[in-house]
Amino acid sequence: MRCQVKISDLKPTQNAVGFDEVNDKIARYSAKSEEDLRDYLLVHSIPVVIGNGGLFYLTDHDHLANALWKTAEGKNAAGIDTKSARVVVMVQHNRHGLTGYHFWKAMHKARLVYLFDNYGGGPDWGIRFQVTFLFPK
């Protein structure tokens, strides 16, 4: 299933992104007209999982989402801002009924969460809010 959501509604599932790639994308997205950016985003859907009460969690294309958000924060030819920036998402799994521990356990089992830092070390417990499922109290 495909649908359109605000970029601000997407939640991360990995701890780090490569900012060289993000900065390159920001430069390209900032220069695109509104029509060109819309056309580009229509064919570059972002895979997500719906869960934790209906929230949208990225499972790939973190660089695209991060770069689009940062593009929307600054001056850009398309005139988008953080309130209006939208993307097309492709729903891989709908686990809206799973919350908290059960949601994150299913995400971990399906290998849809990446808990490591930009050097491959980890898991990085700095995102403890998302990984408490590994070692519940």
Coordinates of C-alpha atoms in Angstrom, one line a residue, residues 73-128:
E73 CA 14.3 23.8 7.2
G74 CA 16.2 26.1 4.8
K75 CA 15.8 28.2 1.7
N76 CA 14.9 26.0 -1.3
A77 CA 13.6 26.6 -4.8
A78 CA 10.5 24.4 -4.2
G79 CA 9.3 26.6 -1.4
I80 CA 8.7 23.6 1.0
D81 CA 8.9 24.0 4.7
T82 CA 8.9 21.5 7.6
K83 CA 5.1 21.9 8.0
S84 CA 4.3 21.1 4.3
A85 CA 7.0 18.6 3.2
R86 CA 5.4 15.3 2.2
V87 CA 6.7 12.0 0.9
V88 CA 5.2 8.9 -0.6
V89 CA 5.6 5.9 1.6
M90 CA 5.3 2.2 0.8
V91 CA 3.9 0.3 3.8
Q92 CA 5.9 -2.9 4.2
H93 CA 4.1 -4.1 7.3
N94 CA 1.1 -2.8 9.2
R95 CA 1.7 -3.6 12.9
H96 CA -0.5 -0.8 14.3
G97 CA -1.8 -3.1 17.0
L98 CA 1.6 -3.7 18.4
T99 CA 2.9 -1.2 20.9
G100 CA 6.0 -0.7 23.1
Y101 CA 7.9 -3.8 23.8
H102 CA 5.9 -6.0 21.4
F103 CA 6.4 -3.6 18.5
W104 CA 10.1 -3.2 19.0
K105 CA 10.6 -7.0 19.5
A106 CA 8.8 -7.6 16.1
M107 CA 10.9 -4.9 14.5
H108 CA 14.1 -6.4 15.9
K109 CA 13.1 -9.9 14.9
A110 CA 12.4 -8.7 11.3
R111 CA 15.8 -6.9 11.2
L112 CA 14.0 -3.6 10.6
V113 CA 15.9 -1.6 13.2
Y114 CA 19.6 -0.7 13.1
L115 CA 21.1 0.1 16.5
F116 CA 24.7 0.7 15.6
D117 CA 26.6 4.0 15.2
N118 CA 28.3 5.4 12.1
Y119 CA 31.4 3.2 12.8
G120 CA 29.4 0.0 13.1
G121 CA 29.9 -0.1 16.8
G122 CA 27.0 -0.8 19.1
P123 CA 24.3 -1.3 19.8
D124 CA 24.3 2.4 20.7
W125 CA 22.3 2.7 23.9
G126 CA 21.9 6.4 23.3
I127 CA 18.6 5.6 21.6
R128 CA 17.4 3.7 24.7

